[in-house]
Short mmCIF file of C-alpha atoms in Angstrom, two decimals:
data_model
loop_
_atom_site.label_atom_id
_atom_site.label_comp_id
_atom_site.label_asym_id
_atom_site.label_seq_id
_atom_site.Cartn_x
_atom_site.Cartn_y
_atom_site.Cartn_z
CA UNK A 1 62.40 64.45 103.51
CA UNK A 2 60.85 60.91 103.31
CA UNK A 3 57.80 60.38 105.49
CA UNK A 4 59.67 57.54 107.32
CA UNK A 5 62.39 60.01 108.28
CA UNK A 6 59.87 62.52 109.55
CA UNK A 7 58.19 59.95 111.69
CA UNK A 8 61.54 58.80 113.01
CA UNK A 9 62.39 62.33 113.93
CA UNK A 10 58.95 62.68 115.49
CA UNK A 11 59.72 59.76 117.77
CA UNK A 12 62.49 61.99 119.23
CA UNK A 13 59.84 64.47 120.44
CA UNK A 14 59.47 63.63 124.06
CA UNK A 15 58.59 65.78 127.04
CA UNK A 16 61.15 66.02 129.71
CA UNK A 17 60.57 64.62 133.18
CA UNK A 18 60.19 68.12 134.53
CA UNK A 19 57.17 68.59 132.25
CA UNK A 20 54.96 66.39 134.40
CA UNK A 21 53.07 67.15 137.56
CA UNK A 22 50.18 65.52 139.31
CA UNK A 23 46.79 67.08 139.95
CA UNK A 24 45.02 66.73 143.26
CA UNK A 25 42.91 63.99 141.57
CA UNK A 26 46.03 62.15 140.44
CA UNK A 27 45.56 62.89 136.73
CA UNK A 28 48.73 63.43 134.81
CA UNK A 29 49.30 67.05 133.75
CA UNK A 30 51.81 67.77 130.94
CA UNK A 31 53.37 71.15 130.04
CA UNK A 32 51.37 72.50 127.06
CA UNK A 33 54.03 72.21 124.34
CA UNK A 34 55.10 68.84 125.54
CA UNK A 35 51.52 67.62 125.38
CA UNK A 36 51.06 69.11 121.92
CA UNK A 37 54.21 67.52 120.61
CA UNK A 38 53.28 64.11 121.93
CA UNK A 39 49.73 64.34 120.36
CA UNK A 40 51.16 65.69 117.09
CA UNK A 41 53.56 62.66 117.01
CA UNK A 42 50.64 60.34 117.61
CA UNK A 43 48.60 61.91 114.77
CA UNK A 44 51.50 62.10 112.32
CA UNK A 45 51.97 58.38 112.61
CA UNK A 46 48.34 57.91 111.51
CA UNK A 47 47.78 60.44 108.77
CA UNK A 48 47.06 57.70 106.25
CA UNK A 49 45.06 55.60 108.67
CA UNK A 50 41.47 56.67 109.35
CA UNK A 51 40.62 53.49 111.27
CA UNK A 52 40.48 55.47 114.50
CA UNK A 53 37.84 57.85 113.10
CA UNK A 54 34.37 56.55 113.99
CA UNK A 55 32.62 58.53 111.32
CA UNK A 56 34.61 58.47 108.12
CA UNK A 57 33.36 60.86 105.38
CA UNK A 58 34.29 61.34 101.75
CA UNK A 59 36.64 64.11 102.98
CA UNK A 60 38.43 62.21 105.70
CA UNK A 61 41.13 60.56 103.71
CA UNK A 62 41.76 63.54 101.46
CA UNK A 63 44.94 65.30 102.46
CA UNK A 64 43.82 68.62 100.92
CA UNK A 65 40.30 68.61 102.53
CA UNK A 66 39.27 70.32 105.67
CA UNK A 67 39.41 67.49 108.18
CA UNK A 68 43.17 67.05 107.78
CA UNK A 69 43.71 70.69 106.82
CA UNK A 70 42.73 71.99 110.30
CA UNK A 71 45.33 69.62 111.83
CA UNK A 72 47.99 71.34 109.70
CA UNK A 73 46.80 74.76 110.85
CA UNK A 74 47.53 73.59 114.35
CA UNK A 75 50.89 72.26 113.29
CA UNK A 76 51.94 75.72 112.07
CA UNK A 77 51.15 77.20 115.42
CA UNK A 78 53.11 74.43 117.11
CA UNK A 79 56.11 75.04 114.83
CA UNK A 80 55.97 78.71 115.65
CA UNK A 81 56.22 77.81 119.33
CA UNK A 82 59.81 76.65 118.73
CA UNK A 83 59.19 72.95 118.90
CA UNK A 84 61.14 70.03 117.54
CA UNK A 85 62.35 70.37 113.94
CA UNK A 86 60.26 67.36 112.92
CA UNK A 87 57.08 69.50 113.24
CA UNK A 88 58.24 72.05 110.68
CA UNK A 89 59.71 69.28 108.54
CA UNK A 90 56.35 67.52 108.40
CA UNK A 91 54.56 70.74 107.19
CA UNK A 92 57.29 71.34 104.49
CA UNK A 93 56.83 67.67 103.30
CA UNK A 94 53.04 67.84 103.30
CA UNK A 95 52.87 70.80 100.96
CA UNK A 96 54.89 69.37 98.01
CA UNK A 97 53.11 66.07 98.46
CA UNK A 98 49.86 68.03 97.82
CA UNK A 99 51.52 70.05 95.07
CA UNK A 100 50.54 73.06 97.23
CA UNK A 101 47.06 72.68 95.84
CA UNK A 102 43.90 73.88 97.67
CA UNK A 103 40.96 71.45 97.82
CA UNK A 104 38.97 70.53 94.74
CA UNK A 105 36.25 73.17 94.89
CA UNK A 106 37.48 76.73 94.18
CA UNK A 107 34.64 78.58 95.95
CA UNK A 108 34.12 76.15 98.93
CA UNK A 109 35.67 77.63 102.06
CA UNK A 110 36.40 74.24 103.56
CA UNK A 111 38.70 73.60 100.70
CA UNK A 112 40.69 76.73 101.53
CA UNK A 113 41.75 75.85 105.09
CA UNK A 114 44.80 73.79 103.92
CA UNK A 115 46.10 76.97 102.27
CA UNK A 116 46.71 78.47 105.70
CA UNK A 117 49.50 75.93 106.16
CA UNK A 118 50.87 76.55 102.57
CA UNK A 119 51.02 80.26 103.26
CA UNK A 120 52.89 79.66 106.54
CA UNK A 121 55.30 77.34 104.58
CA UNK A 122 55.90 80.10 102.01
CA UNK A 123 57.48 82.29 104.69
CA UNK A 124 59.22 79.40 106.53
CA UNK A 125 61.47 77.90 103.88
CA UNK A 126 59.26 76.74 101.02
CA UNK A 127 59.31 80.10 99.16
CA UNK A 128 56.86 81.58 96.65
CA UNK A 129 56.06 78.18 95.04
CA UNK A 130 54.03 77.34 98.13
CA UNK A 131 51.86 80.37 97.56
CA UNK A 132 51.30 80.17 93.80
CA UNK A 133 48.31 77.81 93.53
CA UNK A 134 46.60 79.55 96.44
CA UNK A 135 46.87 82.87 94.77
CA UNK A 136 45.58 81.49 91.52
CA UNK A 137 42.52 80.02 93.29
CA UNK A 138 41.81 83.13 95.34
CA UNK A 139 42.16 85.35 92.26
CA UNK A 140 39.18 83.51 90.81
CA UNK A 141 37.12 83.74 94.01
CA UNK A 142 37.82 87.46 94.34
CA UNK A 143 37.72 88.54 90.66
CA UNK A 144 34.71 86.42 89.81
CA UNK A 145 32.67 86.32 93.10
CA UNK A 146 29.83 83.91 93.56
CA UNK A 147 26.39 85.45 92.97
CA UNK A 148 24.07 83.77 95.45
CA UNK A 149 22.33 84.46 98.74
CA UNK A 150 23.46 83.21 102.22
CA UNK A 151 20.26 81.31 102.77
CA UNK A 152 21.08 77.65 103.29
CA UNK A 153 18.55 75.72 101.21
CA UNK A 154 19.28 71.99 100.69
CA UNK A 155 17.95 70.86 97.20
CA UNK A 156 16.67 67.39 96.33
CA UNK A 157 20.16 66.50 95.21
CA UNK A 158 21.43 66.76 98.74
CA UNK A 159 23.51 68.92 101.09
CA UNK A 160 26.45 69.52 98.82
CA UNK A 161 24.14 70.95 96.19
CA UNK A 162 23.24 73.99 98.31
CA UNK A 163 23.94 77.08 96.18
CA UNK A 164 25.15 79.12 99.13
CA UNK A 165 28.16 76.94 99.75
CA UNK A 166 29.91 79.08 97.15
CA UNK A 167 29.85 81.76 99.79
CA UNK A 168 30.47 81.66 103.53
CA UNK A 169 26.89 80.77 104.54
CA UNK A 170 27.83 78.43 107.37
CA UNK A 171 29.71 79.67 110.40
CA UNK A 172 32.54 77.09 110.16
CA UNK A 173 33.65 78.96 106.95
CA UNK A 174 34.85 81.89 109.11
CA UNK A 175 37.72 79.74 110.32
CA UNK A 176 38.39 77.92 107.10
CA UNK A 177 38.88 80.72 104.59
CA UNK A 178 39.31 84.38 105.90
CA UNK A 179 42.61 83.90 107.69
CA UNK A 180 44.14 82.66 104.45
CA UNK A 181 42.76 85.55 102.39
CA UNK A 182 44.00 88.05 104.85
CA UNK A 183 47.45 86.43 105.02
CA UNK A 184 47.69 86.35 101.20
CA UNK A 185 47.26 90.17 101.18
CA UNK A 186 50.00 90.48 103.84
CA UNK A 187 52.43 88.38 101.67
CA UNK A 188 51.57 89.90 98.31
CA UNK A 189 50.88 93.46 99.29
CA UNK A 190 47.58 93.36 97.31
CA UNK A 191 44.65 94.39 99.57
CA UNK A 192 41.97 92.80 97.38
CA UNK A 193 42.10 89.43 99.22
CA UNK A 194 41.76 91.00 102.66
CA UNK A 195 39.05 93.35 101.47
CA UNK A 196 37.07 90.49 100.03
CA UNK A 197 37.48 88.43 103.14
CA UNK A 198 36.24 91.25 105.40
CA UNK A 199 33.26 91.98 103.19
CA UNK A 200 32.22 88.30 103.30
CA UNK A 201 33.00 87.94 106.97
CA UNK A 202 30.71 90.81 107.91
CA UNK A 203 28.02 89.60 105.53
CA UNK A 204 28.05 86.23 107.21
CA UNK A 205 28.13 87.79 110.64
CA UNK A 206 25.26 90.11 109.94
CA UNK A 207 23.30 87.03 108.81
CA UNK A 208 24.17 84.40 111.36
CA UNK A 209 25.14 86.18 114.56
CA UNK A 210 22.46 86.46 117.22
CA UNK A 211 22.80 89.88 118.83
CA UNK A 212 20.83 88.67 121.92
CA UNK A 213 22.81 85.58 122.65
CA UNK A 214 26.15 86.77 121.19
CA UNK A 215 26.58 83.45 119.40
CA UNK A 216 26.38 82.27 115.84
CA UNK A 217 23.81 79.99 114.33
CA UNK A 218 25.45 77.27 112.30
CA UNK A 219 23.44 78.33 109.23
CA UNK A 220 20.05 79.67 108.38
CA UNK A 221 18.35 76.29 108.76
CA UNK A 222 18.85 76.63 112.52
CA UNK A 223 17.20 80.11 113.03
CA UNK A 224 13.89 78.63 114.19
CA UNK A 225 15.21 75.48 115.77
CA UNK A 226 14.42 75.05 119.48
CA UNK A 227 14.86 72.14 121.96
CA UNK A 228 12.12 70.77 124.22
CA UNK A 229 12.80 73.65 126.63
CA UNK A 230 12.41 76.20 123.77
CA UNK A 231 16.11 77.09 123.89
CA UNK A 232 17.88 78.11 120.68
CA UNK A 233 20.41 75.69 119.29
CA UNK A 234 23.92 77.01 119.15
CA UNK A 235 26.58 74.45 118.21
CA UNK A 236 29.72 74.49 120.27
CA UNK A 237 32.15 73.58 117.52
CA UNK A 238 30.41 75.90 115.12
CA UNK A 239 30.95 78.80 117.40
CA UNK A 240 34.45 77.50 118.12
CA UNK A 241 35.29 77.77 114.43
CA UNK A 242 34.29 81.41 114.50
CA UNK A 243 35.97 82.28 117.78
CA UNK A 244 39.22 80.60 116.65
CA UNK A 245 38.98 82.16 113.26
CA UNK A 246 38.67 85.69 114.77
CA UNK A 247 41.78 85.01 116.85
CA UNK A 248 43.60 84.17 113.56
CA UNK A 249 42.35 87.17 111.70
CA UNK A 250 42.69 90.10 114.12
CA UNK A 251 46.52 90.09 114.34
CA UNK A 252 46.78 90.55 110.56
CA UNK A 253 44.48 93.69 110.49
CA UNK A 254 45.91 97.17 110.97
CA UNK A 255 45.71 98.35 114.50
CA UNK A 256 42.86 100.91 115.02
CA UNK A 257 41.34 100.12 111.66
CA UNK A 258 37.52 100.11 111.64
CA UNK A 259 37.43 96.35 110.78
CA UNK A 260 39.84 95.47 113.57
CA UNK A 261 38.08 97.58 116.15
CA UNK A 262 34.68 96.03 115.11
CA UNK A 263 36.16 92.47 115.19
CA UNK A 264 37.70 93.02 118.58
CA UNK A 265 34.37 94.13 119.88
CA UNK A 266 32.69 91.04 118.46
CA UNK A 267 35.41 88.90 120.11
CA UNK A 268 34.80 90.46 123.47
CA UNK A 269 31.06 89.92 123.19
CA UNK A 270 31.54 86.26 122.33
CA UNK A 271 34.18 85.76 125.06
CA UNK A 272 31.88 87.24 127.71
CA UNK A 273 29.07 84.92 126.69
CA UNK A 274 31.28 81.79 126.48
CA UNK A 275 32.62 82.44 129.91
CA UNK A 276 29.17 82.00 131.35
CA UNK A 277 28.57 78.80 129.40
CA UNK A 278 31.69 76.82 130.46
CA UNK A 279 30.73 73.82 132.54
CA UNK A 280 32.48 73.38 135.95
CA UNK A 281 34.62 70.51 134.62
CA UNK A 282 36.10 72.77 131.94
CA UNK A 283 34.24 71.61 128.87
CA UNK A 284 31.59 73.37 126.89
CA UNK A 285 28.45 71.43 126.03
CA UNK A 286 27.94 70.41 122.36
CA UNK A 287 24.70 72.50 122.42
CA UNK A 288 25.91 75.59 124.25
CA UNK A 289 22.62 76.52 125.88
CA UNK A 290 21.82 72.98 126.95
CA UNK A 291 24.48 71.90 129.41
CA UNK A 292 22.56 69.28 131.39
CA UNK A 293 23.54 65.60 130.74
CA UNK A 294 25.89 66.80 128.01
CA UNK A 295 29.00 64.70 127.27
CA UNK A 296 32.48 66.17 127.31
CA UNK A 297 33.40 67.58 123.90
CA UNK A 298 36.99 68.43 123.06
CA UNK A 299 36.92 70.12 119.59
CA UNK A 300 34.67 73.06 120.62
CA UNK A 301 36.51 73.22 123.97
CA UNK A 302 39.77 73.32 122.15
CA UNK A 303 38.81 76.27 120.00
CA UNK A 304 37.30 78.12 122.94
CA UNK A 305 40.38 77.55 125.10
CA UNK A 306 42.59 78.70 122.28
CA UNK A 307 40.57 81.86 121.74
CA UNK A 308 40.27 82.76 125.38
CA UNK A 309 44.05 82.28 125.95
CA UNK A 310 44.89 84.10 122.81
CA UNK A 311 42.66 87.05 123.97
CA UNK A 312 44.44 87.29 127.23
CA UNK A 313 47.86 87.20 125.50
CA UNK A 314 46.75 89.86 123.05
CA UNK A 315 45.63 92.17 125.87
CA UNK A 316 41.96 92.11 124.94
CA UNK A 317 40.75 90.05 127.87
CA UNK A 318 41.43 90.84 131.52
CA UNK A 319 43.73 88.08 132.85
CA UNK A 320 42.22 87.94 136.32
CA UNK A 321 38.73 87.32 134.83
CA UNK A 322 39.54 84.98 131.96
CA UNK A 323 42.59 83.00 132.93
CA UNK A 324 40.58 80.62 135.09
CA UNK A 325 38.40 79.93 132.06
CA UNK A 326 41.41 79.13 129.94
CA UNK A 327 42.94 76.97 132.62
CA UNK A 328 39.82 74.92 133.17
CA UNK A 329 39.49 74.42 129.37
CA UNK A 330 43.08 73.29 129.16
CA UNK A 331 42.72 70.88 132.09
CA UNK A 332 39.70 69.43 130.38
CA UNK A 333 41.59 68.90 127.04
CA UNK A 334 44.36 67.09 128.87
CA UNK A 335 41.79 64.78 130.43
CA UNK A 336 40.45 64.03 126.95
CA UNK A 337 43.78 62.28 125.98
CA UNK A 338 43.09 58.52 126.01
CA UNK A 339 45.41 55.74 127.27
CA UNK A 340 46.39 54.87 123.69
CA UNK A 341 47.48 58.52 123.03
CA UNK A 342 44.59 59.63 121.00
CA UNK A 343 42.53 62.87 121.75
CA UNK A 344 39.13 61.56 122.63
CA UNK A 345 35.70 63.18 123.07
CA UNK A 346 35.85 64.84 119.67
CA UNK A 347 32.38 65.17 118.14
CA UNK A 348 32.44 63.62 114.66
CA UNK A 349 31.78 65.41 111.40
CA UNK A 350 28.37 67.07 111.62
CA UNK A 351 26.57 70.44 111.50
CA UNK A 352 24.87 70.31 114.83
CA UNK A 353 25.24 69.01 118.46
CA UNK A 354 25.41 65.28 118.81
CA UNK A 355 26.50 62.65 121.28
CA UNK A 356 30.15 62.03 121.73
CA UNK A 357 32.23 59.00 122.95
CA UNK A 358 35.50 58.95 124.79
CA UNK A 359 37.00 57.01 121.83
CA UNK A 360 35.89 59.57 119.22
CA UNK A 361 38.88 61.34 117.63
CA UNK A 362 39.47 63.35 114.50
CA UNK A 363 42.27 65.31 112.75
CA UNK A 364 40.55 68.63 113.30
CA UNK A 365 40.18 68.03 117.02
CA UNK A 366 43.94 67.49 117.24
CA UNK A 367 44.36 70.82 115.33
CA UNK A 368 42.23 72.57 117.94
CA UNK A 369 44.29 70.98 120.75
CA UNK A 370 47.54 72.12 119.19
CA UNK A 371 46.24 75.74 118.82
CA UNK A 372 45.06 75.68 122.52
CA UNK A 373 48.33 74.31 123.67
CA UNK A 374 50.41 76.97 122.06
CA UNK A 375 48.16 79.79 123.36
CA UNK A 376 48.29 78.26 126.89
CA UNK A 377 52.10 78.02 126.64
CA UNK A 378 52.27 81.70 125.72
CA UNK A 379 50.01 82.44 128.76
CA UNK A 380 52.47 80.57 130.93
CA UNK A 381 55.40 82.51 129.49
CA UNK A 382 53.73 85.88 130.06
CA UNK A 383 53.24 84.96 133.76
CA UNK A 384 56.89 84.97 134.45
#
């Protein structure tokens, strides 16, 4: 389907009048799927236009790289929610446009996130062709695993030269890659991809997870970092990547299996900690243990809201205790939508907490919003 036709169809995605209500403060509230469709339409119209991104990187304009890839992960969740056909059509067009290829670097987890959308497409109309290049790439990763440590050492050549990037040595990687490996095992019947993913997931967790704070360091460079009040630095979006990744992995693991039981226990620990760190207005601070004077931040908040709502829906989190957390997060995300339709308050590409502006948007922030919206919609459905 031509892109123009997809965008024309996307223009038909419009929330009904019944979808709107007013909060006590007068801010517009939109039913979750309606809000997600509206934001997806806004982003689809700008996939080739990065002018709204305030910090453009070498990856921003690459359709197979992680920044756009996370958006497509959110789109698969939105399509699963039974939304307008234009959502599914956009995914099924994107894949062939990319020739179903992962990103350029075979061992780099960020270059695997787009394959989550391809694997979804393989079971939603695209067929085995959508899976082929992913399987070829993952066979290399699994059969010829990288031989390096998880210590993040930046060489003189710069960040991208760190040897450990061939493994999952930064916490973001736990969203980017493992769900795809686990799903590939489900589709092929070959457990080697899942087994590899779980070995690496637990290696990264054993290395980066702080058992006292129940949060992840972004990577080993942050083990000793403290702020002026001697607080550890735990990055919101970094932990959001992990929390959202766990929510995407658990459903694909056999119920009662040791890995699933252990991962559910990890999820519960993180959820309990995150509940205590949410600010009264619904956002989480970019530096989780430093809430004072922190700006709103919608990407970490999006992933946390998604994870909390998913946990309630999955029966892991007590609804009475955690639904207020999810609702506050969702309200905050709706307030982040700007008058021009963009999702604002998205911290730009980084590896640590930074300042954020209302005008800051990014593809991956939209992906997090879509995931949150679909989980909140399911929460609404389960209330009936």
